[in-house]
Coordinates of C-alpha atoms and ligand atoms in Angstrom, one line a residue:
M251 CA -92.3 112.9 -155.8
T252 CA -90.8 109.9 -154.0
T253 CA -88.0 107.9 -155.9
L254 CA -88.8 104.1 -156.5
Q255 CA -86.8 102.0 -154.2
N256 CA -87.5 98.8 -156.1
D257 CA -88.0 99.1 -159.9
T258 CA -87.2 95.5 -160.8
F259 CA -90.8 95.0 -162.1
L260 CA -90.7 98.0 -164.4
R261 CA -87.0 97.0 -165.8
A262 CA -88.1 93.3 -166.4
L263 CA -91.3 94.6 -168.2
L264 CA -89.1 96.6 -170.6
K265 CA -86.6 93.6 -170.8
Q266 CA -83.8 95.8 -168.9
P267 CA -81.1 94.0 -167.0
V268 CA -82.4 93.1 -163.5
E269 CA -80.6 91.3 -160.6
Y270 CA -83.3 88.8 -160.1
T271 CA -86.8 87.8 -161.6
P272 CA -89.5 90.1 -159.9
I273 CA -92.8 88.7 -158.7
W274 CA -96.3 89.7 -157.9
L275 CA -99.5 87.5 -157.9
M276 CA -102.7 88.2 -159.3
R277 CA -105.4 88.8 -156.8
Q278 CA -102.7 89.1 -154.2
A279 CA -104.9 91.1 -152.0
G280 CA -107.8 88.8 -151.1
R281 CA -109.8 86.3 -149.2
Y282 CA -106.6 83.8 -148.6
L283 CA -105.4 86.5 -146.2
A284 CA -107.0 86.7 -142.7
E285 CA -106.3 90.5 -142.5
Y286 CA -108.1 91.0 -145.9
K287 CA -111.2 89.4 -144.5
A288 CA -111.0 91.6 -141.3
T289 CA -110.8 94.7 -143.5
R290 CA -113.7 93.5 -145.7
A291 CA -115.8 92.9 -142.6
R292 CA -115.2 96.6 -141.5
A293 CA -116.1 97.9 -144.8
G294 CA -119.4 95.9 -144.9
D295 CA -118.8 94.2 -148.3
F296 CA -116.8 94.0 -151.3
M297 CA -118.1 96.8 -153.2
Q298 CA -118.0 99.3 -150.3
L299 CA -114.4 98.1 -149.7
C300 CA -113.6 99.1 -153.2
Q301 CA -115.2 102.4 -152.9
N302 CA -113.7 103.2 -149.6
V303 CA -110.4 105.1 -150.3
E304 CA -108.8 104.5 -147.0
L305 CA -109.6 100.8 -146.7
A306 CA -109.0 100.0 -150.4
T307 CA -105.3 101.4 -149.7
E308 CA -105.1 99.2 -146.5
V309 CA -106.0 96.1 -148.4
T310 CA -103.5 96.9 -151.4
L311 CA -100.5 97.1 -148.9
Q312 CA -101.4 93.9 -146.8
P313 CA -99.7 91.5 -149.4
I314 CA -96.7 94.0 -149.7
D315 CA -96.3 94.1 -146.0
R316 CA -96.3 90.3 -145.7
F317 CA -94.4 89.1 -148.6
D318 CA -91.4 90.3 -150.5
L319 CA -93.4 91.0 -153.5
D320 CA -92.1 93.6 -156.3
A321 CA -95.2 95.2 -157.3
A322 CA -98.7 96.3 -155.7
I323 CA -101.9 96.2 -157.7
L324 CA -104.8 98.7 -157.3
F325 CA -107.5 97.0 -155.3
S326 CA -110.7 97.2 -157.2
D327 CA -112.4 95.1 -159.8
I328 CA -112.9 95.1 -163.5
L329 CA -116.7 95.4 -163.3
T330 CA -116.4 99.0 -162.0
V331 CA -116.7 100.2 -165.4
P332 CA -120.0 98.5 -166.3
N333 CA -121.3 99.5 -162.9
A334 CA -120.5 103.3 -163.9
M335 CA -122.6 102.6 -167.1
G336 CA -125.4 102.2 -164.9
L337 CA -125.9 98.3 -165.0
G338 CA -126.1 98.0 -161.3
L339 CA -123.3 95.8 -160.1
Y340 CA -123.8 93.6 -157.1
F341 CA -122.5 90.5 -155.4
E342 CA -124.3 87.5 -153.7
T343 CA -122.3 85.9 -151.2
G344 CA -120.7 82.9 -152.8
E345 CA -122.1 83.6 -156.1
G346 CA -119.7 86.0 -157.7
P347 CA -120.9 89.3 -159.7
K348 CA -124.2 90.0 -161.0
F349 CA -125.9 93.0 -162.8
E350 CA -129.5 94.3 -162.2
I351 CA -129.7 95.0 -166.0
N352 CA -128.2 92.9 -168.8
L353 CA -127.3 93.7 -172.5
Q354 CA -129.8 91.1 -174.1
S355 CA -132.1 93.7 -175.9
E356 CA -131.2 95.8 -178.7
Q357 CA -133.3 98.8 -177.1
V358 CA -131.0 98.6 -173.9
I359 CA -127.8 98.2 -176.2
R360 CA -128.8 101.5 -177.9
Q361 CA -128.9 103.3 -174.8
L362 CA -125.4 102.3 -173.5
T363 CA -122.9 105.1 -173.4
V364 CA -119.2 105.7 -172.3
P365 CA -119.7 106.7 -168.7
D366 CA -118.7 110.0 -167.0
M367 CA -115.2 109.2 -165.6
A368 CA -116.3 111.1 -162.4
K369 CA -118.4 108.3 -161.5
L370 CA -115.4 106.3 -161.0
R371 CA -113.3 109.0 -159.0
Y372 CA -113.2 106.5 -156.1
V373 CA -111.0 104.4 -158.0
F374 CA -108.6 107.6 -159.2
D375 CA -108.8 108.6 -155.5
A376 CA -107.5 105.2 -154.5
V377 CA -104.6 105.1 -156.9
A378 CA -103.4 108.3 -155.6
S379 CA -103.8 107.4 -152.1
I380 CA -102.1 103.9 -152.5
R381 CA -98.9 105.6 -154.4
K382 CA -98.7 108.0 -151.4
A383 CA -99.1 105.0 -148.9
L384 CA -96.4 103.0 -150.9
N385 CA -94.0 105.8 -150.5
G386 CA -91.8 104.5 -153.4
R387 CA -91.4 100.9 -151.8
V388 CA -92.6 99.1 -155.2
P389 CA -94.5 100.2 -158.3
L390 CA -98.2 100.4 -158.4
I391 CA -100.3 98.3 -161.2
G392 CA -103.6 99.9 -162.6
F393 CA -105.7 97.6 -164.3
S394 CA -109.1 97.0 -166.4
G395 CA -111.0 94.3 -168.0
S396 CA -110.7 93.9 -171.7
P397 CA -113.7 95.2 -173.9
F398 CA -114.6 91.5 -174.6
T399 CA -114.1 90.4 -171.0
L400 CA -116.5 93.1 -169.8
A401 CA -119.0 92.4 -172.5
C402 CA -119.1 88.8 -171.3
Y403 CA -120.6 90.0 -167.9
M404 CA -122.6 92.8 -169.3
I405 CA -124.4 90.8 -171.9
E406 CA -124.9 87.6 -169.5
G407 CA -125.8 89.7 -166.5
S408 CA -123.4 87.2 -164.3
G409 CA -120.5 84.9 -164.9
S410 CA -121.2 81.8 -166.9
K411 CA -119.7 78.6 -167.7
E412 CA -120.7 78.7 -171.6
W413 CA -121.3 82.3 -172.4
R414 CA -124.3 81.3 -174.5
N415 CA -126.0 84.6 -174.6
V416 CA -122.6 86.4 -175.6
K417 CA -121.9 83.9 -178.4
N418 CA -125.4 83.9 -179.5
M419 CA -125.3 87.8 -180.1
M420 CA -121.8 87.5 -181.6
Y421 CA -122.9 85.3 -184.2
A422 CA -126.5 86.5 -184.8
R423 CA -125.8 90.1 -184.4
P424 CA -122.3 91.1 -184.6
D425 CA -123.3 94.6 -185.1
L426 CA -124.7 94.9 -181.7
M427 CA -121.7 93.3 -180.4
H428 CA -119.2 95.6 -182.0
R429 CA -121.3 98.4 -180.5
I430 CA -121.0 97.3 -177.1
L431 CA -117.1 96.5 -177.5
E432 CA -116.6 100.0 -179.3
I433 CA -118.2 101.7 -176.1
N434 CA -116.1 99.3 -173.9
A435 CA -112.9 100.2 -175.6
Q436 CA -113.5 104.1 -175.4
A437 CA -114.5 103.7 -171.5
V438 CA -111.3 101.6 -171.0
T439 CA -108.9 104.0 -172.6
L440 CA -110.4 107.1 -170.6
Y441 CA -110.4 104.9 -167.4
L442 CA -106.6 103.6 -167.8
N443 CA -105.5 107.0 -168.8
E444 CA -107.0 108.4 -165.7
Q445 CA -105.4 105.8 -163.5
I446 CA -102.0 106.5 -165.1
A447 CA -102.5 110.3 -164.5
H448 CA -103.2 109.6 -160.9
G449 CA -100.1 107.5 -160.5
A450 CA -100.4 104.0 -161.9
Q451 CA -96.9 103.0 -163.0
A452 CA -97.9 100.1 -165.1
V453 CA -101.2 98.8 -166.3
Q454 CA -102.7 95.4 -167.1
I455 CA -105.6 94.5 -169.3
F456 CA -107.4 91.5 -168.1
D457 CA -108.8 89.6 -171.1
T458 CA -109.8 86.5 -168.8
W459 CA -112.6 85.2 -171.4
G460 CA -110.8 85.9 -174.7
G461 CA -109.7 82.1 -174.4
V462 CA -113.3 80.9 -175.1
L463 CA -113.2 82.3 -178.6
S464 CA -112.6 80.9 -181.9
H465 CA -109.1 81.7 -183.6
K466 CA -111.0 84.1 -185.9
A467 CA -113.3 85.6 -183.2
F468 CA -110.7 86.4 -181.0
A469 CA -108.8 88.7 -183.7
E470 CA -112.1 90.1 -184.5
F471 CA -113.8 90.6 -181.1
S472 CA -111.1 90.7 -178.6
L473 CA -107.4 91.7 -179.8
R474 CA -108.7 94.4 -182.1
Y475 CA -110.2 96.4 -179.2
I476 CA -107.2 95.8 -177.0
S477 CA -105.0 97.1 -179.7
Q478 CA -107.3 100.1 -180.0
I479 CA -106.8 100.8 -176.3
I480 CA -103.1 100.7 -176.3
N481 CA -103.0 103.0 -179.1
G482 CA -105.0 105.6 -177.1
L483 CA -102.9 105.2 -173.8
K484 CA -100.7 107.7 -172.3
R485 CA -97.3 105.8 -172.4
E486 CA -95.3 107.8 -170.4
N487 CA -95.7 109.6 -167.1
E488 CA -93.4 111.1 -164.5
S489 CA -90.6 110.9 -167.1
R490 CA -91.0 107.1 -167.2
R491 CA -92.3 104.6 -169.7
V492 CA -95.7 103.2 -168.2
P493 CA -95.7 99.5 -169.6
V494 CA -98.9 97.7 -170.6
I495 CA -99.4 94.0 -169.9
V496 CA -102.0 92.0 -171.7
F497 CA -103.2 88.9 -170.3
T498 CA -105.6 86.4 -172.1
K499 CA -106.4 83.3 -170.2
G500 CA -106.3 80.6 -172.8
G501 CA -104.6 82.8 -175.3
G502 CA -101.4 80.6 -175.6
Q503 CA -102.0 79.8 -179.4
W504 CA -102.3 83.5 -180.2
L505 CA -99.0 84.8 -178.7
E506 CA -97.6 85.9 -182.1
Q507 CA -100.6 87.9 -183.1
M508 CA -100.8 89.3 -179.4
A509 CA -97.1 90.4 -179.4
A510 CA -97.9 92.7 -182.2
C511 CA -100.8 94.3 -180.3
G512 CA -98.6 97.2 -178.7
A513 CA -98.3 95.7 -175.4
D514 CA -94.8 95.7 -173.5
A515 CA -95.6 92.3 -172.1
L516 CA -97.9 89.4 -172.4
G517 CA -99.4 87.4 -169.5
L518 CA -99.3 83.5 -169.7
D519 CA -101.7 81.0 -168.1
W520 CA -100.0 77.7 -166.7
T521 CA -100.7 75.6 -170.0
V522 CA -97.9 77.1 -172.2
D523 CA -94.2 76.2 -172.1
I524 CA -92.7 79.8 -171.2
G525 CA -89.5 78.8 -173.1
Q526 CA -91.3 78.2 -176.3
A527 CA -93.5 81.3 -175.8
R528 CA -90.4 83.2 -175.3
R529 CA -88.9 81.9 -178.6
L530 CA -92.2 82.6 -180.4
V531 CA -92.2 86.4 -179.5
G532 CA -88.6 86.9 -179.5
D533 CA -87.7 90.4 -178.3
K534 CA -91.0 92.1 -179.1
V535 CA -92.5 91.6 -175.6
A536 CA -91.6 90.4 -172.0
L537 CA -93.6 87.6 -170.6
Q538 CA -95.5 87.2 -167.2
G539 CA -96.6 84.2 -165.3
N540 CA -96.9 81.1 -165.6
F541 CA -97.2 79.2 -162.3
D542 CA -100.4 77.1 -161.8
P543 CA -102.2 78.5 -158.9
F544 CA -103.0 75.1 -157.5
A545 CA -99.5 74.5 -157.4
L546 CA -99.5 76.3 -154.4
F547 CA -101.5 73.6 -152.7
G548 CA -98.5 71.2 -152.9
T549 CA -95.7 70.8 -150.5
Q550 CA -93.0 73.4 -150.0
K551 CA -90.5 71.2 -151.8
S552 CA -92.9 70.8 -154.9
I553 CA -93.6 74.6 -154.8
Q554 CA -89.8 75.2 -155.1
Q555 CA -89.4 72.7 -157.8
E556 CA -92.1 74.1 -159.8
A557 CA -90.9 77.5 -159.6
E558 CA -87.4 76.5 -160.4
S559 CA -88.4 74.6 -163.6
I560 CA -90.4 77.7 -164.8
L561 CA -87.4 80.1 -164.2
A562 CA -85.3 77.3 -166.0
D563 CA -87.6 77.1 -169.0
F564 CA -87.5 80.9 -169.6
G565 CA -83.6 80.8 -169.2
Q566 CA -81.1 83.6 -169.1
G567 CA -81.8 87.4 -169.2
S568 CA -84.4 89.9 -168.4
G569 CA -88.0 89.8 -169.9
H570 CA -89.7 87.7 -167.3
V571 CA -92.0 88.8 -164.5
F572 CA -92.9 85.7 -162.3
N573 CA -96.7 85.4 -161.5
L574 CA -99.5 82.7 -161.2
G575 CA -101.3 82.1 -164.3
H576 CA -104.4 83.2 -162.7
G577 CA -105.8 84.6 -159.6
I578 CA -104.7 83.1 -156.4
H579 CA -107.5 80.7 -154.9
Q580 CA -109.0 81.6 -151.7
L581 CA -108.1 78.6 -149.8
T582 CA -104.3 79.0 -150.6
N583 CA -101.8 78.8 -147.4
P584 CA -100.2 82.2 -147.1
E585 CA -97.0 80.2 -145.9
H586 CA -96.7 78.7 -149.3
V587 CA -97.0 82.1 -151.0
K588 CA -93.9 83.1 -148.8
V589 CA -92.0 80.0 -150.0
L590 CA -92.9 80.9 -153.7
V591 CA -91.7 84.5 -153.4
D592 CA -88.5 83.7 -151.7
T593 CA -87.7 80.9 -154.1
V594 CA -88.1 83.1 -157.0
H595 CA -86.0 85.7 -155.7
Q596 CA -83.0 83.5 -154.7
A597 CA -83.2 80.8 -157.6
S598 CA -83.6 83.5 -160.4
R599 CA -80.3 85.3 -159.5
Q600 CA -78.2 82.6 -161.7
Y601 CA -80.2 83.7 -164.8
H602 CA -79.2 87.4 -164.3
L603 CA -75.3 87.3 -164.0
Ligands
LIG998 O1 -105.1 91.4 -158.3 C1 -105.4 92.0 -157.2 O2 -105.1 91.8 -156.0 C2 -106.3 93.3 -157.4 C3 -107.7 93.0 -157.2 C4 -108.6 92.5 -158.2 C5 -109.9 92.0 -157.9 N1 -110.6 91.4 -159.1 C6 -110.4 91.9 -156.6 C7 -111.6 90.9 -156.1 C8 -108.5 92.2 -159.6 C9 -107.3 92.7 -160.6 C10 -109.7 91.7 -160.2 C11 -110.0 91.4 -161.7 C12 -111.4 90.6 -161.8 N2 -112.4 90.9 -161.5 C13 -111.4 89.9 -163.1 C14 -110.2 89.4 -164.1 C15 -109.2 88.6 -163.3 C16 -109.7 87.3 -163.1 O3 -109.5 86.9 -161.9 O4 -110.2 86.5 -163.8 C17 -112.7 89.2 -163.2 C18 -113.1 88.3 -164.1 C19 -113.3 90.0 -162.1 C20 -114.8 89.8 -161.8 C21 -114.9 89.1 -160.5 N3 -114.8 90.0 -159.3 C22 -115.3 87.8 -160.1 C23 -115.6 86.8 -161.0 C24 -115.3 87.8 -158.8 C25 -116.0 86.8 -157.9 C26 -114.8 85.8 -157.7 C27 -114.7 85.0 -156.5 O5 -113.7 84.4 -156.2 O6 -115.8 84.9 -155.8 C28 -115.0 89.1 -158.3 C29 -114.7 89.6 -156.9 C30 -113.5 89.9 -156.4 N4 -112.6 90.9 -157.0 C31 -112.9 89.6 -155.2 C32 -111.6 90.1 -155.2 C33 -110.8 90.1 -153.9 C34 -113.6 88.6 -154.1 C35 -114.5 89.4 -153.4 C36 -114.5 89.1 -152.0 O7 -113.9 89.6 -151.1 O8 -115.6 88.5 -151.4

């Protein structure tokens, strides 16, 4: 086992002292990088890239080689799990993910089961391969979708603006909705534990669509199943705590409830005041975020100012992992990413004296 040369990210998640605020970016390996597009072309398409251990390892390391990032994230997708359930995931260029089978009939829902993790072996092999390739440079993050966010795509059969079929089921047949969420929660627990066993040093649960729910529905249909997963996770590996990050996009108004879900850290989108969020959660959890991904379309100067203002709002001490409030946009200029990463590293030192 190689020793970690840079564990700043893991220490910040546990609110232990750090020298500077660590940073990584959601979707840091992706289409804004020419080298990613070249590797994806070699793989054929996106899913083949996810399933090719060698190439998935290569694209995971691309942003680490280009920028001074403090963590790597497994290159994969949240929809690998419903794909392993037999729903038939495919991507049509420019249209986002789609499923051959959706969960809109009771009969199909009754047949849904927790998938055999052997079907996801390519993901676990990628985790082990990336750990080896990183050789201790930075920690590796594993991830999964939340049960609710996965259910959104599974029920709708694709992405959606309104999630009408999802909400229809939630209000008309909550029993069916709970059945799907229970299966998803069991699947995600097994999936994340397997990633941890293969070397993931932290895990993030992406609750991208939790924010579309009403106040009461969020607790019942999203947060409850996230807590269930966290309760079932292996929290220590290789004699180190494996921190859990929960990111609910649009979840700013639920931070207090979320701070009690068992996570070590909560992700923030760009709509919240990170200083206020910190006062709200106290010392219960660390915070990750909350730079607007579109602020990377500004000037060098505006990027620096925006980053410095988030650092100042968080204030003195550890417990902040800098990140975007959502995934990086494909038209982002990579030079601007370098400005952001270097600004965060330099400007944050004054808050960790
Ligand atoms: O952060 C990382 O670098 C790791 C890789 C990662 C991807 N998807 C790669 C990807 C992660 C963590 C995800 C998570 C994911 N996938 C989420 C949750 C976070 C979020 O962004 O909301 C969701 C909702 C998905 C489902 C998904 N996968 C969508 C909606 C799309 C299409 C998006 C688009 O911009 O077209 C994908 C495809 C996808 N996943 C791409 C990448 C790099 C683009 C595929 C390509 O190369 O064409």
